C-alpha positions as a Python dict, from the first residue, in 0.01 Angstrom:
ca = {
    (1, 'M'): (0, 0, 0),
    (2, 'F'): (318, -198, 60),
    (3, 'P'): (158, -474, 274),
    (4, 'W'): (-124, -498, 19),
    (5, 'G'): (131, -549, -258),
    (6, 'L'): (302, -824, -57),
    (7, 'S'): (-37, -988, -10),
    (8, 'C'): (-105, -982, -386),
    (9, 'L'): (237, -1128, -458),
    (10, 'S'): (174, -1395, -199),
    (11, 'V'): (-163, -1487, -356),
    (12, 'L'): (-13, -1490, -704),
    (13, 'G'): (273, -1703, -582),
    (14, 'A'): (36, -1951, -420),
    (15, 'A'): (-177, -1963, -734),
    (16, 'G'): (131, -2019, -946),
    (17, 'T'): (248, -2297, -714),
    (18, 'A'): (-97, -2459, -729),
    (19, 'L'): (-101, -2442, -1107),
    (20, 'L'): (248, -2585, -1124),
    (21, 'C'): (151, -2871, -891),
    (22, 'A'): (-164, -2937, -1091),
    (23, 'G'): (39, -2942, -1412),
    (24, 'L'): (292, -3181, -1261),
    (25, 'L'): (18, -3411, -1133),
    (26, 'L'): (-154, -3407, -1472),
    (27, 'S'): (175, -3481, -1645),
    (28, 'L'): (245, -3765, -1402),
    (29, 'A'): (-105, -3906, -1451),
    (30, 'Q'): (-61, -3886, -1827),
    (31, 'H'): (276, -4062, -1804),
    (32, 'L'): (135, -4337, -1579),
    (33, 'W'): (-165, -4379, -1811),
    (34, 'T'): (63, -4423, -2112),
    (35, 'L'): (289, -4659, -1916),
    (36, 'R'): (-9, -4861, -1801),
    (37, 'W'): (-103, -4944, -2162),
    (38, 'M'): (256, -5000, -2271),
    (39, 'L'): (286, -5263, -1997),
    (40, 'S'): (-44, -5424, -2097),
    (41, 'R'): (109, -5575, -2410),
    (42, 'D'): (137, -5953, -2417),
    (43, 'R'): (498, -6020, -2317),
    (44, 'A'): (481, -6368, -2467),
    (45, 'S'): (469, -6197, -2806),
    (46, 'T'): (772, -6021, -2954),
    (47, 'L'): (552, -5797, -3169),
    (48, 'P'): (487, -5435, -3067),
    (49, 'L'): (151, -5281, -2995),
    (50, 'P'): (7, -5079, -3286),
    (51, 'K'): (93, -4710, -3303),
    (52, 'G'): (-157, -4460, -3167),
    (53, 'S'): (-259, -4258, -2863),
    (54, 'M'): (-456, -4371, -2559),
    (55, 'G'): (-565, -4012, -2491),
    (56, 'W'): (-632, -3871, -2146),
    (57, 'P'): (-639, -4077, -1825),
    (58, 'F'): (-969, -4263, -1785),
    (59, 'F'): (-1141, -4062, -2061),
    (60, 'G'): (-912, -4179, -2340),
    (61, 'E'): (-1005, -4025, -2676),
    (62, 'T'): (-1382, -4062, -2635),
    (63, 'L'): (-1449, -3686, -2639),
    (64, 'H'): (-1241, -3640, -2955),
    (65, 'W'): (-1432, -3927, -3117),
    (66, 'L'): (-1773, -3783, -3030),
    (67, 'V'): (-1683, -3432, -3148),
    (68, 'Q'): (-1487, -3520, -3464),
    (69, 'G'): (-1706, -3807, -3591),
    (70, 'S'): (-1564, -3982, -3897),
    (71, 'R'): (-1278, -3731, -3912),
    (72, 'F'): (-1142, -3880, -3587),
    (73, 'H'): (-1068, -4214, -3752),
    (74, 'S'): (-951, -4080, -4088),
    (75, 'S'): (-704, -3838, -3925),
    (76, 'R'): (-554, -4112, -3711),
    (77, 'R'): (-544, -4354, -4001),
    (78, 'E'): (-344, -4096, -4197),
    (79, 'R'): (-109, -4054, -3899),
    (80, 'Y'): (-71, -4412, -3776),
    (81, 'G'): (-178, -4641, -4062),
    (82, 'T'): (-455, -4895, -4112),
    (83, 'V'): (-405, -5057, -3767),
    (84, 'F'): (-381, -4823, -3468),
    (85, 'K'): (-466, -4818, -3099),
    (86, 'T'): (-688, -4579, -2907),
    (87, 'H'): (-908, -4575, -2596),
    (88, 'L'): (-1284, -4529, -2636),
    (89, 'L'): (-1580, -4563, -2398),
    (90, 'G'): (-1362, -4697, -2120),
    (91, 'R'): (-1187, -4969, -2321),
    (92, 'P'): (-860, -5008, -2515),
    (93, 'V'): (-945, -5041, -2884),
    (94, 'I'): (-751, -5151, -3192),
    (95, 'R'): (-899, -4982, -3498),
    (96, 'V'): (-860, -5187, -3818),
    (97, 'S'): (-924, -5107, -4184),
    (98, 'G'): (-813, -5246, -4520),
    (99, 'A'): (-944, -5557, -4693),
    (100, 'E'): (-678, -5803, -4575),
    (101, 'N'): (-686, -5686, -4213),
    (102, 'V'): (-1066, -5688, -4203),
    (103, 'R'): (-1066, -6034, -4362),
    (104, 'T'): (-856, -6166, -4072),
    (105, 'I'): (-1101, -6025, -3818),
    (106, 'L'): (-1423, -6133, -3989),
    (107, 'L'): (-1303, -6485, -4066),
    (108, 'G'): (-1154, -6517, -3716),
    (109, 'E'): (-1493, -6530, -3542),
    (110, 'H'): (-1501, -6793, -3261),
    (111, 'R'): (-1126, -6850, -3314),
    (112, 'L'): (-944, -6516, -3281),
    (113, 'V'): (-1229, -6289, -3179),
    (114, 'R'): (-1587, -6291, -3055),
    (115, 'S'): (-1869, -6044, -3102),
    (116, 'Q'): (-1875, -5756, -2854),
    (117, 'W'): (-2186, -5568, -2747),
    (118, 'P'): (-2230, -5349, -2438),
    (119, 'Q'): (-2398, -5507, -2136),
    (120, 'S'): (-2698, -5276, -2176),
    (121, 'A'): (-2768, -5425, -2522),
    (122, 'H'): (-2758, -5779, -2383),
    (123, 'I'): (-2998, -5680, -2104),
    (124, 'L'): (-3247, -5507, -2336),
    (125, 'L'): (-3241, -5751, -2629),
    (126, 'G'): (-3218, -6066, -2419),
    (127, 'S'): (-3022, -6390, -2412),
    (128, 'H'): (-3207, -6567, -2696),
    (129, 'T'): (-3068, -6344, -2971),
    (130, 'L'): (-2813, -6392, -3245),
    (131, 'L'): (-2594, -6107, -3120),
    (132, 'G'): (-2548, -6272, -2781),
    (133, 'A'): (-2491, -6626, -2909),
    (134, 'V'): (-2141, -6774, -2939),
    (135, 'G'): (-2012, -7096, -3093),
    (136, 'E'): (-2261, -7377, -3155),
    (137, 'P'): (-2568, -7184, -3026),
    (138, 'H'): (-2479, -6907, -3271),
    (139, 'R'): (-2450, -7149, -3563),
    (140, 'R'): (-2779, -7320, -3469),
    (141, 'R'): (-2963, -6990, -3441),
    (142, 'R'): (-2830, -6867, -3777),
    (143, 'K'): (-2958, -7189, -3933),
    (144, 'V'): (-3307, -7115, -3802),
    (145, 'L'): (-3302, -6750, -3910),
    (146, 'A'): (-3161, -6836, -4255),
    (147, 'R'): (-3508, -6956, -4356),
    (148, 'V'): (-3651, -6614, -4274),
    (149, 'F'): (-3435, -6465, -4550),
    (150, 'S'): (-3433, -6754, -4798),
    (151, 'R'): (-3519, -6686, -5161),
    (152, 'A'): (-3861, -6850, -5120),
    (153, 'A'): (-3937, -6619, -4825),
    (154, 'L'): (-3815, -6312, -5013),
    (155, 'E'): (-4045, -6397, -5305),
    (156, 'R'): (-4339, -6377, -5065),
    (157, 'Y'): (-4223, -6048, -4914),
    (158, 'V'): (-4152, -5855, -5236),
    (159, 'P'): (-4510, -5784, -5360),
    (160, 'R'): (-4618, -5651, -5020),
    (161, 'L'): (-4297, -5450, -4985),
    (162, 'Q'): (-4358, -5294, -5324),
    (163, 'G'): (-4712, -5200, -5220),
    (164, 'A'): (-4586, -5036, -4901),
    (165, 'L'): (-4314, -4842, -5083),
    (166, 'R'): (-4550, -4736, -5363),
    (167, 'H'): (-4796, -4599, -5106),
    (168, 'E'): (-4518, -4421, -4917),
    (169, 'V'): (-4373, -4243, -5222),
    (170, 'R'): (-4721, -4128, -5325),
    (171, 'S'): (-4788, -3999, -4974),
    (172, 'W'): (-4467, -3795, -4998),
    (173, 'C'): (-4590, -3645, -5326),
    (174, 'A'): (-4926, -3560, -5168),
    (175, 'A'): (-4775, -3414, -4849),
    (176, 'G'): (-4816, -3052, -4959),
    (177, 'G'): (-4498, -2949, -4777),
    (178, 'P'): (-4144, -3063, -4700),
    (179, 'V'): (-4090, -3425, -4596),
    (180, 'S'): (-3820, -3525, -4348),
    (181, 'V'): (-3699, -3828, -4539),
    (182, 'Y'): (-3505, -3988, -4254),
    (183, 'D'): (-3799, -3967, -4011),
    (184, 'A'): (-4041, -4090, -4278),
    (185, 'S'): (-3805, -4375, -4367),
    (186, 'K'): (-3782, -4485, -4004),
    (187, 'A'): (-4161, -4494, -3975),
    (188, 'L'): (-4189, -4680, -4307),
    (189, 'T'): (-3919, -4933, -4215),
    (190, 'F'): (-4088, -5012, -3885),
    (191, 'R'): (-4427, -5059, -4055),
    (192, 'M'): (-4279, -5293, -4316),
    (193, 'A'): (-4086, -5494, -4057),
    (194, 'A'): (-4381, -5522, -3818),
    (195, 'R'): (-4655, -5594, -4071),
    (196, 'I'): (-4478, -5778, -4351),
    (197, 'L'): (-4179, -5943, -4186),
    (198, 'L'): (-4343, -6029, -3852),
    (199, 'G'): (-4703, -6046, -3974),
    (200, 'L'): (-4841, -5825, -3695),
    (201, 'R'): (-5195, -5696, -3750),
    (202, 'L'): (-5160, -5327, -3664),
    (203, 'D'): (-5368, -5026, -3762),
    (204, 'E'): (-5199, -4690, -3820),
    (205, 'A'): (-5241, -4567, -3461),
    (206, 'Q'): (-5112, -4892, -3311),
    (207, 'C'): (-4818, -4895, -3551),
    (208, 'A'): (-4721, -4536, -3467),
    (209, 'T'): (-4743, -4602, -3091),
    (210, 'L'): (-4539, -4921, -3117),
    (211, 'A'): (-4281, -4747, -3337),
    (212, 'R'): (-4228, -4475, -3075),
    (213, 'T'): (-4189, -4739, -2806),
    (214, 'F'): (-3942, -4931, -3018),
    (215, 'E'): (-3739, -4618, -3092),
    (216, 'Q'): (-3715, -4550, -2718),
    (217, 'L'): (-3574, -4900, -2675),
    (218, 'V'): (-3315, -4848, -2947),
    (219, 'E'): (-3216, -4501, -2821),
    (220, 'N'): (-3123, -4653, -2484),
    (221, 'L'): (-2960, -4968, -2618),
    (222, 'F'): (-2610, -4825, -2562),
    (223, 'S'): (-2638, -4685, -2211),
    (224, 'L'): (-2471, -4733, -1876),
    (225, 'P'): (-2578, -5069, -1727),
    (226, 'L'): (-2738, -4903, -1424),
    (227, 'D'): (-3099, -5001, -1356),
    (228, 'V'): (-3191, -4697, -1146),
    (229, 'P'): (-3480, -4449, -1177),
    (230, 'F'): (-3453, -4210, -1477),
    (231, 'S'): (-3150, -4398, -1619),
    (232, 'G'): (-3128, -4485, -1988),
    (233, 'L'): (-3135, -4855, -1904),
    (234, 'R'): (-3454, -4816, -1699),
    (235, 'K'): (-3622, -4634, -1991),
    (236, 'G'): (-3508, -4907, -2227),
    (237, 'I'): (-3639, -5182, -2000),
    (238, 'R'): (-3977, -5007, -1978),
    (239, 'A'): (-3995, -4982, -2359),
    (240, 'R'): (-3886, -5346, -2400),
    (241, 'D'): (-4154, -5469, -2159),
    (242, 'Q'): (-4422, -5272, -2345),
    (243, 'L'): (-4311, -5425, -2676),
    (244, 'H'): (-4305, -5774, -2529),
    (245, 'Q'): (-4654, -5726, -2386),
    (246, 'H'): (-4791, -5632, -2728),
    (247, 'L'): (-4604, -5912, -2907),
    (248, 'E'): (-4721, -6180, -2665),
    (249, 'G'): (-5078, -6179, -2794),
    (250, 'A'): (-4974, -6203, -3159),
    (251, 'I'): (-4725, -6481, -3086),
    (252, 'S'): (-4981, -6679, -2883),
    (253, 'E'): (-5208, -6685, -3190),
    (254, 'K'): (-4924, -6815, -3406),
    (255, 'L'): (-4831, -7088, -3159),
    (256, 'H'): (-5190, -7222, -3169),
    (257, 'E'): (-5227, -7206, -3547),
    (258, 'D'): (-5231, -7520, -3762),
    (259, 'K'): (-4882, -7666, -3739),
    (260, 'A'): (-4910, -7810, -4090),
    (261, 'A'): (-4991, -7473, -4248),
    (262, 'E'): (-4739, -7308, -4478),
    (263, 'P'): (-4534, -7041, -4292),
    (264, 'G'): (-4637, -6694, -4403),
    (265, 'D'): (-4396, -6460, -4223),
    (266, 'A'): (-4072, -6452, -4025),
    (267, 'L'): (-4225, -6555, -3693),
    (268, 'D'): (-4401, -6850, -3859),
    (269, 'L'): (-4071, -6956, -4016),
    (270, 'I'): (-3883, -6931, -3685),
    (271, 'I'): (-4145, -7145, -3511),
    (272, 'H'): (-4153, -7406, -3791),
    (273, 'S'): (-3773, -7419, -3824),
    (274, 'A'): (-3722, -7466, -3451),
    (275, 'R'): (-3981, -7745, -3444),
    (276, 'E'): (-3814, -7918, -3737),
    (277, 'L'): (-3490, -7915, -3538),
    (278, 'G'): (-3671, -8079, -3246),
    (279, 'H'): (-3706, -7767, -3033),
    (280, 'E'): (-4030, -7605, -2920),
    (281, 'P'): (-3954, -7230, -2889),
    (282, 'S'): (-4067, -7057, -2570),
    (283, 'M'): (-4269, -6736, -2561),
    (284, 'Q'): (-3964, -6547, -2431),
    (285, 'E'): (-3747, -6674, -2719),
    (286, 'L'): (-4001, -6564, -2976),
    (287, 'K'): (-4054, -6220, -2821),
    (288, 'E'): (-3678, -6160, -2819),
    (289, 'S'): (-3649, -6291, -3176),
    (290, 'A'): (-3920, -6051, -3293),
    (291, 'V'): (-3751, -5750, -3130),
    (292, 'E'): (-3414, -5856, -3271),
    (293, 'L'): (-3557, -5871, -3624),
    (294, 'L'): (-3708, -5524, -3581),
    (295, 'F'): (-3376, -5394, -3450),
    (296, 'A'): (-3178, -5549, -3735),
    (297, 'A'): (-3398, -5380, -3995),
    (298, 'F'): (-3488, -5049, -3836),
    (299, 'F'): (-3210, -4788, -3835),
    (300, 'T'): (-2986, -4945, -4100),
    (301, 'T'): (-3257, -4970, -4367),
    (302, 'A'): (-3388, -4622, -4285),
    (303, 'S'): (-3034, -4483, -4310),
    (304, 'A'): (-2965, -4653, -4645),
    (305, 'S'): (-3304, -4545, -4785),
    (306, 'T'): (-3232, -4182, -4693),
    (307, 'S'): (-2884, -4203, -4846),
    (308, 'L'): (-3034, -4344, -5168),
    (309, 'V'): (-3277, -4051, -5199),
    (310, 'L'): (-2998, -3802, -5124),
    (311, 'L'): (-2741, -3943, -5367),
    (312, 'L'): (-2992, -3974, -5651),
    (313, 'L'): (-3089, -3609, -5598),
    (314, 'Q'): (-2721, -3512, -5613),
    (315, 'H'): (-2664, -3719, -5930),
    (316, 'P'): (-2955, -3673, -6175),
    (317, 'A'): (-2766, -3865, -6445),
    (318, 'A'): (-2820, -4180, -6239),
    (319, 'I'): (-3196, -4112, -6231),
    (320, 'A'): (-3198, -4082, -6611),
    (321, 'K'): (-3013, -4414, -6648),
    (322, 'I'): (-3255, -4588, -6411),
    (323, 'R'): (-3548, -4459, -6620),
    (324, 'E'): (-3386, -4586, -6938),
    (325, 'E'): (-3337, -4929, -6783),
    (326, 'L'): (-3697, -4944, -6658),
    (327, 'V'): (-3830, -4860, -7006),
    (328, 'A'): (-3601, -5121, -7163),
    (329, 'Q'): (-3737, -5383, -6923),
    (330, 'G'): (-4100, -5281, -6980),
    (331, 'L'): (-4128, -5137, -6630),
    (332, 'G'): (-4133, -4765, -6707),
    (333, 'R'): (-4507, -4721, -6652),
    (334, 'A'): (-4597, -4641, -6291),
    (335, 'C'): (-4924, -4708, -6106),
    (336, 'G'): (-5204, -4490, -6247),
    (337, 'C'): (-5364, -4406, -5911),
    (338, 'A'): (-5342, -4045, -5805),
    (339, 'P'): (-5094, -3975, -5524),
    (340, 'G'): (-5260, -4028, -5188),
    (341, 'A'): (-5520, -4269, -5330),
    (342, 'A'): (-5320, -4586, -5286),
    (343, 'G'): (-5508, -4701, -4978),
    (344, 'G'): (-5345, -4886, -4690),
    (345, 'S'): (-4973, -4891, -4623),
    (346, 'E'): (-4935, -5245, -4752),
    (347, 'G'): (-5062, -5171, -5101),
    (348, 'P'): (-5341, -5015, -5308),
    (349, 'P'): (-5705, -5117, -5264),
    (350, 'P'): (-5851, -5372, -5509),
    (351, 'D'): (-6024, -5105, -5721),
    (352, 'C'): (-5697, -4918, -5785),
    (353, 'G'): (-5594, -5159, -6058),
    (354, 'C'): (-5226, -5145, -5967),
    (355, 'E'): (-5101, -5495, -5913),
    (356, 'P'): (-4736, -5544, -5805),
    (357, 'D'): (-4523, -5568, -6119),
    (358, 'L'): (-4191, -5657, -5960),
    (359, 'S'): (-4049, -5987, -5837),
    (360, 'L'): (-3703, -6104, -5735),
    (361, 'A'): (-3647, -6220, -6093),
    (362, 'A'): (-3752, -5880, -6232),
    (363, 'L'): (-3527, -5699, -5984),
    (364, 'G'): (-3241, -5927, -6085),
    (365, 'R'): (-3268, -5798, -6444),
    (366, 'L'): (-3231, -5435, -6332),
    (367, 'R'): (-2852, -5436, -6342),
    (368, 'Y'): (-2802, -5059, -6321),
    (369, 'V'): (-3046, -5026, -6028),
    (370, 'D'): (-2844, -5296, -5852),
    (371, 'C'): (-2522, -5101, -5921),
    (372, 'V'): (-2678, -4783, -5778),
    (373, 'V'): (-2782, -4960, -5458),
    (374, 'K'): (-2437, -5113, -5417),
    (375, 'E'): (-2271, -4776, -5469),
    (376, 'V'): (-2498, -4609, -5212),
    (377, 'L'): (-2402, -4875, -4957),
    (378, 'R'): (-2033, -4840, -5046),
    (379, 'L'): (-2024, -4462, -5021),
    (380, 'L'): (-2253, -4423, -4719),
    (381, 'P'): (-2266, -4757, -4534),
    (382, 'P'): (-2525, -4719, -4254),
    (383, 'V'): (-2293, -4867, -3991),
    (384, 'S'): (-1930, -4754, -3976),
    (385, 'G'): (-1797, -5085, -3848),
    (386, 'G'): (-1825, -5361, -3591),
    (387, 'Y'): (-1672, -5446, -3254),
    (388, 'R'): (-1503, -5768, -3149),
    (389, 'T'): (-1305, -5882, -2844),
    (390, 'A'): (-973, -6063, -2891),
    (391, 'L'): (-1001, -6420, -2757),
    (392, 'R'): (-623, -6459, -2765),
    (393, 'T'): (-322, -6255, -2867),
    (394, 'F'): (-267, -6268, -3243),
    (395, 'E'): (-73, -6087, -3513),
    (396, 'L'): (-221, -5832, -3750),
    (397, 'D'): (-16, -5636, -4002),
    (398, 'G'): (304, -5680, -3799),
    (399, 'Y'): (151, -5581, -3464),
    (400, 'Q'): (17, -5778, -3170),
    (401, 'I'): (-352, -5759, -3082),
    (402, 'P'): (-354, -5841, -2707),
    (403, 'K'): (-605, -6082, -2561),
    (404, 'G'): (-903, -5902, -2408),
    (405, 'W'): (-866, -5579, -2610),
    (406, 'S'): (-1152, -5453, -2825),
    (407, 'V'): (-1104, -5467, -3201),
    (408, 'M'): (-1311, -5241, -3424),
    (409, 'Y'): (-1307, -5313, -3796),
    (410, 'S'): (-1398, -5013, -4010),
    (411, 'I'): (-1638, -5056, -4300),
    (412, 'R'): (-1624, -4691, -4405),
    (413, 'D'): (-1245, -4660, -4401),
    (414, 'T'): (-1207, -4986, -4593),
    (415, 'H'): (-1445, -4862, -4863),
    (416, 'E'): (-1273, -4524, -4882),
    (417, 'T'): (-922, -4663, -4926),
    (418, 'A'): (-987, -4966, -5149),
    (419, 'A'): (-744, -4948, -5440),
    (420, 'V'): (-945, -5197, -5650),
    (421, 'Y'): (-1196, -4934, -5759),
    (422, 'R'): (-1101, -4786, -6095),
    (423, 'S'): (-1260, -4446, -6033),
    (424, 'P'): (-1179, -4234, -5722),
    (425, 'P'): (-1334, -4406, -5417),
    (426, 'E'): (-1477, -4079, -5284),
    (427, 'G'): (-1691, -4025, -5598),
    (428, 'F'): (-2040, -4160, -5676),
    (429, 'D'): (-1995, -4404, -5964),
    (430, 'P'): (-2245, -4694, -5987),
    (431, 'E'): (-2064, -4820, -6297),
    (432, 'R'): (-1778, -4938, -6073),
    (433, 'F'): (-2005, -5235, -5997),
    (434, 'G'): (-2072, -5311, -6362),
    (435, 'A'): (-2009, -5670, -6474),
    (436, 'A'): (-1686, -5588, -6662),
    (437, 'R'): (-1524, -5413, -6367),
    (438, 'E'): (-1642, -5675, -6118),
    (439, 'D'): (-1496, -5955, -6333),
    (440, 'S'): (-1162, -5773, -6354),
    (441, 'R'): (-1133, -5753, -5976),
    (442, 'G'): (-1193, -6121, -5910),
    (443, 'A'): (-1257, -6296, -5579),
    (444, 'S'): (-965, -6125, -5404),
    (445, 'S'): (-1168, -5803, -5379),
    (446, 'R'): (-1436, -5964, -5161),
    (447, 'F'): (-1342, -5779, -4843),
    (448, 'H'): (-1300, -5441, -5012),
    (449, 'Y'): (-1681, -5416, -5006),
    (450, 'I'): (-1837, -5505, -4671),
    (451, 'P'): (-2154, -5301, -4601),
    (452, 'F'): (-2308, -5614, -4449),
    (453, 'G'): (-1997, -5736, -4270),
    (454, 'G'): (-1871, -6084, -4350),
    (455, 'G'): (-1780, -6422, -4212),
    (456, 'A'): (-1985, -6604, -3949),
    (457, 'R'): (-2168, -6284, -3846),
    (458, 'S'): (-2247, -6141, -4187),
    (459, 'C'): (-2593, -5985, -4209),
    (460, 'L'): (-2850, -6254, -4284),
    (461, 'G'): (-3094, -5996, -4417),
    (462, 'Q'): (-2868, -5838, -4677),
    (463, 'E'): (-3067, -5963, -4977),
    (464, 'L'): (-3390, -5836, -4823),
    (465, 'A'): (-3229, -5497, -4752),
    (466, 'Q'): (-3101, -5471, -5109),
    (467, 'A'): (-3444, -5566, -5245),
    (468, 'V'): (-3608, -5291, -5037),
    (469, 'L'): (-3362, -5033, -5172),
    (470, 'Q'): (-3410, -5153, -5531),
    (471, 'L'): (-3787, -5134, -5495),
    (472, 'L'): (-3761, -4784, -5346),
    (473, 'A'): (-3538, -4668, -5631),
    (474, 'V'): (-3788, -4797, -5891),
    (475, 'E'): (-4094, -4644, -5725),
    (476, 'L'): (-3917, -4312, -5671),
    (477, 'V'): (-3783, -4273, -6023),
    (478, 'R'): (-4100, -4364, -6210),
    (479, 'T'): (-4337, -4179, -5976),
    (480, 'A'): (-4177, -3860, -5845),
    (481, 'R'): (-3926, -3583, -5876),
    (482, 'W'): (-3776, -3429, -5565),
    (483, 'E'): (-3585, -3119, -5460),
    (484, 'L'): (-3427, -2967, -5152),
    (485, 'A'): (-3648, -2776, -4911),
    (486, 'T'): (-3336, -2619, -4755),
    (487, 'P'): (-3077, -2377, -4897),
    (488, 'A'): (-2803, -2643, -4911),
    (489, 'F'): (-2746, -3014, -4875),
    (490, 'P'): (-2721, -3117, -4508),
    (491, 'A'): (-2407, -3244, -4340),
    (492, 'M'): (-2399, -3616, -4265),
    (493, 'Q'): (-2375, -3744, -3909),
    (494, 'T'): (-2196, -4078, -3877),
    (495, 'V'): (-2233, -4165, -3506),
    (496, 'P'): (-2405, -4393, -3418),
    (497, 'I'): (-2549, -4437, -3768),
    (498, 'V'): (-2522, -4241, -4093),
    (499, 'H'): (-2800, -3984, -4141),
    (500, 'P'): (-2841, -3618, -4245),
    (501, 'V'): (-2830, -3383, -3946),
    (502, 'D'): (-3160, -3219, -4047),
    (503, 'G'): (-3331, -3543, -4151),
    (504, 'L'): (-3307, -3443, -4523),
    (505, 'R'): (-3603, -3213, -4584),
    (506, 'L'): (-3731, -3245, -4941),
    (507, 'F'): (-4028, -3149, -5158),
    (508, 'F'): (-4172, -3437, -5362),
    (509, 'H'): (-4385, -3385, -5674),
    (510, 'P'): (-4566, -3631, -5903),
    (511, 'L'): (-4404, -3659, -6242),
    (512, 'T'): (-4547, -3412, -6495),
    (513, 'P'): (-4761, -3509, -6797),
    (514, 'S'): (-4465, -3436, -7026),
    (515, 'V'): (-4268, -3707, -6856),
    (516, 'A'): (-4570, -3936, -6870),
    (517, 'G'): (-4578, -3877, -7244),
    (518, 'N'): (-4239, -4042, -7266),
    (519, 'G'): (-4385, -4361, -7125),
    (520, 'L'): (-4223, -4318, -6786),
    (521, 'C'): (-4532, -4254, -6577),
    (522, 'L'): (-4907, -4230, -6606),
}
């Protein structure tokens, strides 16, 4: 027994020594990791680095970020302030919020910072895209794409968008079971972007197949840049090549169409604009442009559409006010076709008798609908922020931002902490965007509200996105009522884009005859 006891003590002692050594090594590694980032500050600047933690060696705080979601940033903002440092996805990051700080970043494009996307995104989307362009090429490309989202172009899109949204809402009412709003919104957004924005001639089966391929591309957009079998990048490349193959035929037709003809969709406008600037676009440029336009519209519009449906359900008083406004504007009467009889996804058939009754001018008169859309985008912006890389060391809020570090500006945190809003920022209050309150805030509040970013890289399609949401709100309110198909409202996931964890499962019903009797629906 005695030798056995000595053996146990010996094993325990060795284990204790090993644990002690491991602890000391971990502590040393942690100390060296912290020291490494302390020494990385720009010594030519007398300003300190922002407060914050760089987390564990090599891993940083990435795991905390993935697990905690939006709470990760809010907890550190409360601890360190509106500018703090961290280490995410293998890079040192300065997290920035607050209107003035964000203003410095967004207006510092090409001068203080440049856009930052992972290498995998550049590989999959290509070199002829707006996200990859810098300096003069970026300005030239924005000039071309600006025509895609001009007011004249939007006027052409709106009637077809209304037809697609009208058909979609009626299909939800005729579903006979719960609808996953987020999944349905993604499918709808892709159909609208492909058929209306790009002018692709796709039947339902082709559209569904292409949508699945496109989603596979997007799902692998942020992956390790390793082109090996079964890798995310390899899957993304395969999906990209399939999309390009399908797009090539449609683009070839457009390139051989009458050059003097009036442009009818985004691809036509890109081709005409490039030619007017003395440049004949290549097939590769146009394929990459088409995929970029799909990418820009896909997840963000689907996210915002789902948030609109959710927040209206949670705030029935807003639905009542929208109905009152529609009646006041002579728009309270919905299409008389029975749900499910509206024909193709781009509008009702000729014998339905339901012509589009909305235009940009009509939408502009729906002030409360506009306020609702703005409040949805303020409270649940689809994208939490944007990434930049510091081109040189500069000052921000009393700290140095070292050259080469990543800078992430936070849309969500800026919206949540903006002191200019009269009512509590965490509440749903469309009236905060009423004319009287907007006038009282003045131009200085511009960067308190940034769902579409700002500066040289602000979203070119923001007016189109807002029009889609306004049209959806109108068609929903005058056509349907909706309710949860689950016991409680779902939690919201914020990474990589805002959406309900269960997709938001709802029952949709056509409005009852009693409501129709009030002139709100047929």
